[in-house]
CSV table of C-alpha atoms in Angstrom, one decimal:
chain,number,residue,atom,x,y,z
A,100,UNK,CA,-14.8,26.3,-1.6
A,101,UNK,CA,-18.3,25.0,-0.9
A,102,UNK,CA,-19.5,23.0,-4.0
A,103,UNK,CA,-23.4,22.5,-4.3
A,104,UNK,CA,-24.4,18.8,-5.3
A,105,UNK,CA,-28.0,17.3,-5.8
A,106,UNK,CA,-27.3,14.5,-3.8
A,107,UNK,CA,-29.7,11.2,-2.7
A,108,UNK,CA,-29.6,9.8,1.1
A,109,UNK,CA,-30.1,6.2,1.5
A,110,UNK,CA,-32.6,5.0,3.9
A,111,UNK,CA,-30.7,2.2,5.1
A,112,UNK,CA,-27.4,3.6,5.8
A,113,UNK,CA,-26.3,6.6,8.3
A,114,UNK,CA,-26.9,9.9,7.1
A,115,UNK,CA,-23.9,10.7,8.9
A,116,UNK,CA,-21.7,8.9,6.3
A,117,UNK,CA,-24.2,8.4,3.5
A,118,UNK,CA,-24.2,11.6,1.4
A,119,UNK,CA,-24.2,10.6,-2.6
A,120,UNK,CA,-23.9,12.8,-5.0
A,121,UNK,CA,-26.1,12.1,-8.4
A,122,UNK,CA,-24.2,11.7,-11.2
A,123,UNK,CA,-26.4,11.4,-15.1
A,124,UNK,CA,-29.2,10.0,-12.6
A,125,UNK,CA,-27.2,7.1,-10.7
A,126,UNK,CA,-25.1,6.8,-8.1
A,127,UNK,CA,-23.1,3.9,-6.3
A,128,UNK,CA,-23.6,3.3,-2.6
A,129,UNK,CA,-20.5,2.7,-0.8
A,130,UNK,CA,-21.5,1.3,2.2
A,131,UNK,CA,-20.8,-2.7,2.3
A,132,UNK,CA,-24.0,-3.4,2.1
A,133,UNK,CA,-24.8,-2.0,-1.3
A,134,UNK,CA,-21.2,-2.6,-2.7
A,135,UNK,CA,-21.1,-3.2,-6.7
A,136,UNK,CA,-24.6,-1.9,-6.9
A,137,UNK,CA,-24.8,0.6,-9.6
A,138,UNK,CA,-28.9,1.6,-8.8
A,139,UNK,CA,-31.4,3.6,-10.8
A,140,UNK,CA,-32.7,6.9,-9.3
A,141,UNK,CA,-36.0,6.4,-8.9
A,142,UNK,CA,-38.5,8.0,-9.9
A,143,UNK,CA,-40.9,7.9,-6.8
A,144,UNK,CA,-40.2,7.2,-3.3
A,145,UNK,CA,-41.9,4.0,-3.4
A,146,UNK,CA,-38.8,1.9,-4.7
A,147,UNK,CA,-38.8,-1.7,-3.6
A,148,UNK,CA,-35.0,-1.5,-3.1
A,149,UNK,CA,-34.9,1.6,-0.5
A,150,UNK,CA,-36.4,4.7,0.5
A,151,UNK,CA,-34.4,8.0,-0.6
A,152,UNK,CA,-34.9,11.5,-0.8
A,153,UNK,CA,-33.6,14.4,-2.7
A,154,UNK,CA,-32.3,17.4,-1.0
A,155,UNK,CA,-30.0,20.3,-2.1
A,156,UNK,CA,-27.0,20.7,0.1
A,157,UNK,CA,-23.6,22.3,0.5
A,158,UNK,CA,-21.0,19.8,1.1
A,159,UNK,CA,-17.2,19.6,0.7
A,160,UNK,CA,-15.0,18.1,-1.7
A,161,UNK,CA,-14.1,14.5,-0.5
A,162,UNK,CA,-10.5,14.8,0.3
A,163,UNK,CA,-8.4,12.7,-1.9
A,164,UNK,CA,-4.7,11.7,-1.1
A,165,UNK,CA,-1.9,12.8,-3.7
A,166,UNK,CA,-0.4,11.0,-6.6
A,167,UNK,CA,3.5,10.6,-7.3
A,168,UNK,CA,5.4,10.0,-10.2
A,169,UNK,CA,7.1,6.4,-9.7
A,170,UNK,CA,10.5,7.0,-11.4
A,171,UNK,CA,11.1,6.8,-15.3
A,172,UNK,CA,7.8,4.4,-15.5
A,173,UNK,CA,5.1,6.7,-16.3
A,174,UNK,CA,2.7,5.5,-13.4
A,175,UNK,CA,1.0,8.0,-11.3
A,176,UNK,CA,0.8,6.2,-7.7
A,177,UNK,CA,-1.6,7.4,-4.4
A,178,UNK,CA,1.3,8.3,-1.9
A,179,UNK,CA,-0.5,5.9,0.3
A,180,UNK,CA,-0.2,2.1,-1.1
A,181,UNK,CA,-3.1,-0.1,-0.2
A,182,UNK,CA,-0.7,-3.5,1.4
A,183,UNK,CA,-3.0,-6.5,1.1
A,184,UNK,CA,-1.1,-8.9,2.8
A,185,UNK,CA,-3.4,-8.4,5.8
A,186,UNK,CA,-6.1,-9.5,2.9
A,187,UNK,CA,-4.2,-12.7,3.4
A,188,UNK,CA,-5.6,-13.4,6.9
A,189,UNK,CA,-1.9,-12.9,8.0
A,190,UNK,CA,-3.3,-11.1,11.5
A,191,UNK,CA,-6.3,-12.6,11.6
A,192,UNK,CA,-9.1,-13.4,9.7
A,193,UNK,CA,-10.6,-11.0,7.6
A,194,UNK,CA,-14.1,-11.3,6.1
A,195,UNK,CA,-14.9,-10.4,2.9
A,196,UNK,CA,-17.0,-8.1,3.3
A,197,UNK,CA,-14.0,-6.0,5.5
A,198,UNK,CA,-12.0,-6.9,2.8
A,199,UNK,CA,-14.1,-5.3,-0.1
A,200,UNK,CA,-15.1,-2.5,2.4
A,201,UNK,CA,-11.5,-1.7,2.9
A,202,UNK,CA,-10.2,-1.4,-0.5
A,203,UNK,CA,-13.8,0.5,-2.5
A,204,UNK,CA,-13.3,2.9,0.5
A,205,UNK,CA,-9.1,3.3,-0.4
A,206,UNK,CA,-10.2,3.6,-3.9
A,207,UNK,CA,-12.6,6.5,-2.7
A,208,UNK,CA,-10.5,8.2,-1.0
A,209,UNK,CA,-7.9,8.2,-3.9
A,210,UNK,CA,-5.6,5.2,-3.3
A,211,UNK,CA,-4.7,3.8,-6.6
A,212,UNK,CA,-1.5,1.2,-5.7
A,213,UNK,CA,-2.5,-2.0,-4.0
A,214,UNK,CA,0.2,-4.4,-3.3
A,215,UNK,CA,0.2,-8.1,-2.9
A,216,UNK,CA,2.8,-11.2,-3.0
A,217,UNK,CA,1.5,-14.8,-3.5
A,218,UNK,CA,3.2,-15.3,-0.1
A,219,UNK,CA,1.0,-13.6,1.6
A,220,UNK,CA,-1.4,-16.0,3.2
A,221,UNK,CA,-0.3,-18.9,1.1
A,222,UNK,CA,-1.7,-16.9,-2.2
A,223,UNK,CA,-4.9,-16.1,-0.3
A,224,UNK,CA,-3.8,-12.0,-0.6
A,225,UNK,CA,-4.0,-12.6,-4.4
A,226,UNK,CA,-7.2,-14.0,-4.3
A,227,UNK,CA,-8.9,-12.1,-2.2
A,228,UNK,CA,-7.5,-8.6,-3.5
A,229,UNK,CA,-8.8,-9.8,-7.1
A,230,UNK,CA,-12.5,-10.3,-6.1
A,231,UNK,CA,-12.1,-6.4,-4.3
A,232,UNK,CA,-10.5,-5.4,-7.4
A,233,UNK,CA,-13.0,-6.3,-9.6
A,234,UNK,CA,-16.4,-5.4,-7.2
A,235,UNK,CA,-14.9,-2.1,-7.4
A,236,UNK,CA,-16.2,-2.0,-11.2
A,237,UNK,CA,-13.9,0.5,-12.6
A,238,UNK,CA,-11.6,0.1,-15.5
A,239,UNK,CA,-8.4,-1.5,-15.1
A,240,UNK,CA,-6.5,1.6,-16.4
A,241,UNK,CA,-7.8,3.3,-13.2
A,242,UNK,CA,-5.9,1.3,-10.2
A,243,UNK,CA,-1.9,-0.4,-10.0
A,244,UNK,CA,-1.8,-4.0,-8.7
A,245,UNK,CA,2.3,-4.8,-7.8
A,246,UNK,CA,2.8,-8.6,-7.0
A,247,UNK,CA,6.1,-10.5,-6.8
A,248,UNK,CA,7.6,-13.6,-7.5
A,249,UNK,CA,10.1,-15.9,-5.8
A,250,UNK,CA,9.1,-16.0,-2.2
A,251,UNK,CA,6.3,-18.8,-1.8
A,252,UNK,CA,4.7,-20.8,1.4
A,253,UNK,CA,7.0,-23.7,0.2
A,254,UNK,CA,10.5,-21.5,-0.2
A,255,UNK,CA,12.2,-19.3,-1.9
A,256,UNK,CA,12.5,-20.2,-5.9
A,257,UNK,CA,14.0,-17.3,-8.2
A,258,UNK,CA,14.3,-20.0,-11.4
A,259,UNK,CA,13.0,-18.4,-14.9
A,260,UNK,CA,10.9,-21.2,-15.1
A,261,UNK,CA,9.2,-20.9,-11.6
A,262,UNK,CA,9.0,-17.2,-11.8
A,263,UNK,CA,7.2,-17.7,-15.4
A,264,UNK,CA,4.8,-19.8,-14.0
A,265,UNK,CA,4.4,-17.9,-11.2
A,266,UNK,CA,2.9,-15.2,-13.0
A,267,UNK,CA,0.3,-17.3,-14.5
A,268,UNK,CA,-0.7,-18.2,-11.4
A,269,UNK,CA,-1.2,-14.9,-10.3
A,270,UNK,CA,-3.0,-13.3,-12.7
A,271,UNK,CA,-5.5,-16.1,-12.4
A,272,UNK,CA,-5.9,-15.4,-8.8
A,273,UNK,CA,-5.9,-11.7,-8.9
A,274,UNK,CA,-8.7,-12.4,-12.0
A,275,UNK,CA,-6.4,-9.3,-14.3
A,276,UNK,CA,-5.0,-10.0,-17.9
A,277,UNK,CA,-1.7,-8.2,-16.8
A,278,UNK,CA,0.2,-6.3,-13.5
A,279,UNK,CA,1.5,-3.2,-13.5
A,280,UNK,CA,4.5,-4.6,-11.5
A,281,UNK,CA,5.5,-7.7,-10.9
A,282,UNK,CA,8.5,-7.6,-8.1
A,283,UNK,CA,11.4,-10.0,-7.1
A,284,UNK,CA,10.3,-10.9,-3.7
A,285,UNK,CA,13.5,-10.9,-0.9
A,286,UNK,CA,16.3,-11.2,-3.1
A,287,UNK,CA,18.6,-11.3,-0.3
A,288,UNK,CA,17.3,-15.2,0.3
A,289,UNK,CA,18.2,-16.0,-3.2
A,290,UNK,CA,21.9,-15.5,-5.5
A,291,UNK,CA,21.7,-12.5,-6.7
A,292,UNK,CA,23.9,-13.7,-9.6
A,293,UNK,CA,20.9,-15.3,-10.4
A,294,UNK,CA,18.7,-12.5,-9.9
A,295,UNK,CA,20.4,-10.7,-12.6
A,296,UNK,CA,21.3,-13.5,-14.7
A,297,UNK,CA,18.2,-15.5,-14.8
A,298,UNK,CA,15.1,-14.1,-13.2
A,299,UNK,CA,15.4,-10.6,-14.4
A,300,UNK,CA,15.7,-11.6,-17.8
A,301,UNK,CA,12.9,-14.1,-17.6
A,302,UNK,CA,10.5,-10.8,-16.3
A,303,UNK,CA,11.7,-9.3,-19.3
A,304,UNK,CA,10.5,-11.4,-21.6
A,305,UNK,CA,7.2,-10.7,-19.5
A,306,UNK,CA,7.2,-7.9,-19.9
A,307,UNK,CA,7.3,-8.1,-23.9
A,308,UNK,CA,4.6,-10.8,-23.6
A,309,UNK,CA,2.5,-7.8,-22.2
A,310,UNK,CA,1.7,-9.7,-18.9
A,311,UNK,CA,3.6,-7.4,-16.5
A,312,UNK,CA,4.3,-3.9,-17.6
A,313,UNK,CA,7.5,-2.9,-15.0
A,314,UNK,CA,10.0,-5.0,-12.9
A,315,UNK,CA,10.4,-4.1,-9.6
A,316,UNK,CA,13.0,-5.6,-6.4
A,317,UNK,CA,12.5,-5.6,-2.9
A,318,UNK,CA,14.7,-6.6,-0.1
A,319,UNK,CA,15.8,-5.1,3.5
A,320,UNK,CA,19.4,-5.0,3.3
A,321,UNK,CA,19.7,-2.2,0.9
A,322,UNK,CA,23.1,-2.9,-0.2
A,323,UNK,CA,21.4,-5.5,-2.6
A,324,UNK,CA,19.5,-3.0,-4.4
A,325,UNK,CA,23.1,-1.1,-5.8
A,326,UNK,CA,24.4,-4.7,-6.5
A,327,UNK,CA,21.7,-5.8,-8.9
A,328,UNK,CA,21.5,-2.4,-10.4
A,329,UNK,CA,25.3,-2.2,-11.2
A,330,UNK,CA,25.0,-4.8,-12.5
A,331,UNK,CA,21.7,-4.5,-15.4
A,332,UNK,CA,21.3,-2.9,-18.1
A,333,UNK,CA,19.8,1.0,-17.6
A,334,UNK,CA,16.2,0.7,-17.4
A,335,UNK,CA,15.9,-2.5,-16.7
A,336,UNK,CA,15.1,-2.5,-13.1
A,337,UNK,CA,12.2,0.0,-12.9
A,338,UNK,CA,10.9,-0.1,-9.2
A,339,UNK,CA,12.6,-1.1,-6.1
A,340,UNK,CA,10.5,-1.7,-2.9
A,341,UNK,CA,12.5,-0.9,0.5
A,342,UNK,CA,11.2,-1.5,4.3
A,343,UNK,CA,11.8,-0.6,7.4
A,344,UNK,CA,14.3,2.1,6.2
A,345,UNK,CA,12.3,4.9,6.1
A,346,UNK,CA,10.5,5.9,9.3
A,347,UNK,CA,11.7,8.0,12.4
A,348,UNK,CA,13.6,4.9,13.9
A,349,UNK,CA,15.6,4.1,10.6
A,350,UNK,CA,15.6,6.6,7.4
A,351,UNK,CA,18.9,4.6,5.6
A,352,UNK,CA,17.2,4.8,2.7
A,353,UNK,CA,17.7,8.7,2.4
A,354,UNK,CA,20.9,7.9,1.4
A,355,UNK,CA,20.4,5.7,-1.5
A,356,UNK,CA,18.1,8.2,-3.0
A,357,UNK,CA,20.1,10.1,-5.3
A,358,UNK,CA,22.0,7.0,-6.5
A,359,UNK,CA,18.2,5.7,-7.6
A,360,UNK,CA,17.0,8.8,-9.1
A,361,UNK,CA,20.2,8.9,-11.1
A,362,UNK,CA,19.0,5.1,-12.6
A,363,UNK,CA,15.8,6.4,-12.9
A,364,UNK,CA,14.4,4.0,-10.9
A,365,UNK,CA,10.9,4.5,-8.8
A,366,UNK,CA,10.9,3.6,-5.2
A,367,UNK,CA,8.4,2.4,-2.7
A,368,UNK,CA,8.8,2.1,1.3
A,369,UNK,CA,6.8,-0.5,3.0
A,370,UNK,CA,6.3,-0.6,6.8
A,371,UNK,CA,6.3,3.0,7.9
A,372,UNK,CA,5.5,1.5,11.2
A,373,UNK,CA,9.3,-0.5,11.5
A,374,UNK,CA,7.1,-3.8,11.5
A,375,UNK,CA,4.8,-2.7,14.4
A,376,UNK,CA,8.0,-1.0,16.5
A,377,UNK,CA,6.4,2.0,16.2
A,378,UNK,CA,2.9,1.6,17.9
A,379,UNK,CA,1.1,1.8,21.4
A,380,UNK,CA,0.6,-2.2,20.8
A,381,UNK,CA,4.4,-3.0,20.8
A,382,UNK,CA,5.8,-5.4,17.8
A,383,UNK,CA,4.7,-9.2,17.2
A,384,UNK,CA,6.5,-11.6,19.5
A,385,UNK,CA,8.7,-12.7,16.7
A,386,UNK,CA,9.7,-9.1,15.4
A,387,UNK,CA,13.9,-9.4,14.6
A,388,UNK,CA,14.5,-6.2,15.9
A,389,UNK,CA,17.3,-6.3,18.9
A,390,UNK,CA,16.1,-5.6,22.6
A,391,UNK,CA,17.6,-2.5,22.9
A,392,UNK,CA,16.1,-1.2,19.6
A,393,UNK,CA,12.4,-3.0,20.9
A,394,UNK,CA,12.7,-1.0,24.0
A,395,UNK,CA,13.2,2.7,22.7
A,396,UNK,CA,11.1,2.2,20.6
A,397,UNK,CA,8.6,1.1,23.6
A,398,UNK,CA,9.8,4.8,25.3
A,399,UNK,CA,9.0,6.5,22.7
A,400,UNK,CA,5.4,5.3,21.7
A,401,UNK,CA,5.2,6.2,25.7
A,402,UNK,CA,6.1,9.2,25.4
A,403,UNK,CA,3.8,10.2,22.5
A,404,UNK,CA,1.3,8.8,24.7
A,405,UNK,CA,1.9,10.5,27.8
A,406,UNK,CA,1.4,14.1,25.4
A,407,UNK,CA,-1.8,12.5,23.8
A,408,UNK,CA,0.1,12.2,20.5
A,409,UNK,CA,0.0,9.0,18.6
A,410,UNK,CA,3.1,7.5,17.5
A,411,UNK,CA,1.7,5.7,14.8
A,412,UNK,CA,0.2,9.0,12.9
A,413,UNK,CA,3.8,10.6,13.1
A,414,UNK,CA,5.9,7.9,11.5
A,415,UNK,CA,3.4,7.7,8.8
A,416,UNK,CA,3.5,11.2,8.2
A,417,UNK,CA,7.7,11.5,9.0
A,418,UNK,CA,7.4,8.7,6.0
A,419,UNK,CA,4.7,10.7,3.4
A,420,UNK,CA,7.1,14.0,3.9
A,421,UNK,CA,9.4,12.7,1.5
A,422,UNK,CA,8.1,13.5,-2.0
A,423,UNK,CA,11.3,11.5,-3.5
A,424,UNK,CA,9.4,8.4,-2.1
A,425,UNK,CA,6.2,7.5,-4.9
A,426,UNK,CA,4.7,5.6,-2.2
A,427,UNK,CA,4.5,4.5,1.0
A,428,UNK,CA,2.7,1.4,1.4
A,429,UNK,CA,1.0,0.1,4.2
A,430,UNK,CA,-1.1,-3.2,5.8
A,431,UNK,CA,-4.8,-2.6,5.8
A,432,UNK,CA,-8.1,-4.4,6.2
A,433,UNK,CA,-10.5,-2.2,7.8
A,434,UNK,CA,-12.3,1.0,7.0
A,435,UNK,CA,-10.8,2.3,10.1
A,436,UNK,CA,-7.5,1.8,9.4
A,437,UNK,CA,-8.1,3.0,5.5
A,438,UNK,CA,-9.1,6.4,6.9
A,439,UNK,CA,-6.8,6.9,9.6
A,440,UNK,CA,-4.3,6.3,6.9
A,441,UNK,CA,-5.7,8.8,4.1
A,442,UNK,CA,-6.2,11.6,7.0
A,443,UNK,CA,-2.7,11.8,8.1
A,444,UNK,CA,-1.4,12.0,4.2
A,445,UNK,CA,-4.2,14.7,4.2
A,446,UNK,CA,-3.1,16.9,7.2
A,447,UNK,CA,0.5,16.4,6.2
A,448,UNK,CA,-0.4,18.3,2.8
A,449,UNK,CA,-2.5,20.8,4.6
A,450,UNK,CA,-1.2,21.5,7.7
A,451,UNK,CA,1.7,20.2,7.8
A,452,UNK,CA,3.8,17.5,10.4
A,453,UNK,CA,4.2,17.8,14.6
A,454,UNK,CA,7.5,18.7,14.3
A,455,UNK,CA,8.9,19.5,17.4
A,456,UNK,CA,7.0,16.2,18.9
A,457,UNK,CA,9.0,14.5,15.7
A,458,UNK,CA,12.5,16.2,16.4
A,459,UNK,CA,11.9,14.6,20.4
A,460,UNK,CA,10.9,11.2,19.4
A,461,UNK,CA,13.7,11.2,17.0
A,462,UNK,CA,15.8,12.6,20.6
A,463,UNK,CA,14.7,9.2,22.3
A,464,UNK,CA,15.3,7.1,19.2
A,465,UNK,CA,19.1,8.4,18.9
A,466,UNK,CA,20.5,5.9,20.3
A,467,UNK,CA,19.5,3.3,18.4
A,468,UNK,CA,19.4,5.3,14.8
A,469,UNK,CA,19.1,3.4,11.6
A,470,UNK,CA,19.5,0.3,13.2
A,471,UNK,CA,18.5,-2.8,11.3
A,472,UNK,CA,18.8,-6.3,11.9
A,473,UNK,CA,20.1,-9.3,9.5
A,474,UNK,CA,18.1,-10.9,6.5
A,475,UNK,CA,19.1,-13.0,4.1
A,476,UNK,CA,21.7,-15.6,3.0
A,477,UNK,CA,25.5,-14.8,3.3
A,478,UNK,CA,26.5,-13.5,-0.2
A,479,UNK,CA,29.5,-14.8,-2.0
C-alpha cells in the first residue's frame, strides 16, 4: 500500500535518502548533520538555515523491525538489539558523530533495546551510548537500556556493595534516572553461591529502589543459567543473556528453551556471528574457539562466497527465526552495519530465510556442531 505524505527535501542532504515527511508543521532531519534539530517549516524559501521545497509524493512505509515479548517482564523488545560495546571504541575508534548516527538511525528503523556493560571500553560504552540516547530526544518510555554489573576493566567484583555502587555509576554515565535491566555480567568468573546469595538480592533491593526495573544473567557456559535459577525464588531472575549458542555453528541454547519459558524468564542471544567465526573477515587473533572449529567455519564463509551468498546475513537470519528468542543483539557503530542489520530481520519476515544455502552450511559445520570452548572459573 502506497501512503501519500506532504513531505520537505533538504537542500543539504541527498535526496536519495532525505525524504521527511511533515508532521503538525515540523520535522526532524536525520542525517548527522542536522541530528537533535527539531526545525520550523518555513514559511518561504528564503530560510537562513536551508533551502527546502514542498512536493507531494508517493512513498512507502519505512520498514520497521518486529517487537518481542521478553518473558513474564512486560517489555516489548526490537528483535534486533542495538550492542554498544563497539560504542566503547573496542574495534576501533568511533566518532561521535558515527556513534549518534548509528543509534537515531536503529531508533528509526525500529530498534528499541540497546545494550551496554561498564566494561565495555573501560565505561566509555556507557558514556557514549547516554549522549546518543539522549540527542535522540524521545521520551524515556520509548527505548530499553540493559547494563550489567560485576565485570569491570579492573576485575570481576559481584559484592552487594560494588554492584550497588555500580549502578550509581552507571546511570550517571548513561545520564537516565533508572535501566530497564541491569544484568550480572559473566557469572561463570565469579561463585555463583554468591550470585544467588548476595548480588541478586542486592539488585533486588534495586529494583524496589526504582533504579533498575528487571534483573537479568549472562554467561557462556549455559549450565550456569539452570544453577542460579534452581536455586531463586520464581520471578526473581527475569532475563538471561546467552552468546554464542544460537547461530548455525552452535544452537545449544534450543535446548534450554523450554526449561526458561517454564520460569518465565526472557531471553537474549548476543553474537549471532560466534564472535566473528562466522564472517568473510575470519575471527580476531585472540578468538577461544579451537582450530578445527576456526577452520570450518573459514570453509564455510568460503563457501557462501563462492555462491555470492554472505555468511554473515544467514547466521543473523538462522538467529532472528527463532521467535522464542526476544532479541538478538548485535555490535554496531555505523549506519552501514545498522541497515544491513534491520534488512535481513526484514526479509526474514517477508520473504523468508535461504534455506537450502542454510541446511549446506549447517552440512559443512557438522562436524564441529555446538562446539564451545571453556569460560570461567572451575565451580565447586
Amino acid at each position: 500500500m502506497t501512503i501519500h505524505y506532504s513531505v520537505v527535501w533538504c537542500g543539504t542532504c541527498p535526496i536519495d535518502t532525505q525524504i521527511l515527511a511533515i508532521k503538525h508543521g515540523h520535522f526532524s532531519c536525520s542525517r548527522p548533520n542536522q541530528a537533535n534539530q527539531d526545525i520550523q517549516f518555513p514559511e518561504t524559501h528564503n530560510s537562513p538555515l536551508h533551502y527546502y521545497f514542498t512536493s507531494q509524493i508517493s512513498v512507502k512505509p519505512m520498514a520497521k523491525v518486529e517487537l518481542r515479548e521478553l518473558g513474564n517482564t512486560g517489555l516489548k523488545l526490537s528483535c534486533v538489539g542495538f550492542g554498544a560495546s563497539p560504542l566503547g571504541n573496542v574495534f576501533g575508534p568511533v566518532s561521535d558523530e558515527e556513534a549518534i548516527g548509528s543509534v537515531r538511525e536503529a531508533f528509526r528503523r525500529g530498534i528499541n533495546f540497546f545494550d551496554t556493560s561498564p566494561y565495555y571500553g573501560g565505561t566509555l560504552s556507557e558514556k557514549v551510548l547516554g549522549k546518543t540516547l539522549k540527542a535522540l530526544g524521545v521520551p524515556r518510555s520509548e527505548y530499553i537500556v540493559a547494563t550489567k554489573c560485576g565485570r569491570y576493566a579492573e576485575g570481576f567484583d559481584f559484592s552487594a556493595d560494588r554492584v550497588t555502587k555500580s549502578i550509581d555509576e552507571s546511570l550517571e554515565r548513561l545520564q537516565l534516572d533508572y535501566v530497564d535491566i541491569l544484568q550480572c555480567h559473566d557469572i561463570e568468573f565469579g561463585n555463583l553461591d554468591q550470585i544467588v546469595n548476595e548480588t541478586i538480592p542486592a539488585l533486588q533491593k534495586l529494583k524496589e529502589a526504582g533504579k533498575i526495573r528487571f534483573i537479568g544473567i549472562t554467561g557462556l557456559p549455559l549450565g550456569i543459567f539452570t544453577y542460579v535459577l534452581d536455586r531463586v525464588p520464581p520471578g526473581t531472575v527475569d532475563v538471561v543473556l546467552s552468546y554464542c549458542h544460537y547461530s548455525i555453528n552452535d544452537s545449544s541454547l534450543e535446548d534450554l528453551l523450554p526449561y526458561l519459558k517454564s520460569k518465565g524468564v526472557g531471553v537474549v542471544s548476543a553474537s549471532p556471528l560466534a564472535m566473528g567465526l562466522l564472517t568473510e573477515r575470519g575471527p580476531p587473533e585472540w578468538h577461544p574457539a579451537s582450530p578445527e572449529l576456526k577452520s570450518a567455519c573459514q570453509a564455510a564463509a568460503f563457501y557462501c562466497k563462492e555462491r555470492g551468498k554472505n555468511i554473515s546475513k544467514l547466521a543473523m537470519q538462522y538467529s532472528l527465526s527463532n521467535k522464542d528468542i526476544a532479541s538478538v543483539l548485535v555490535g554496531m557503530n555505523s549506519i552501514k552495519q545498522v541497515e544491513e542489520n534491520v534488512a535481513a530481520a526484514v526479509e526474514l519476515s517477508t520473504v523468508g530465510k535461504d534455506e537450502q544455502t542454510i541446511s549446506e552450511v549447517e552440512a559443512i559445520l557438522k562436524p564441529v556442531k555446538n562446539q564451545t570452548w571453556p569460560s570461567g572459573i572451575q565451580q565447586s
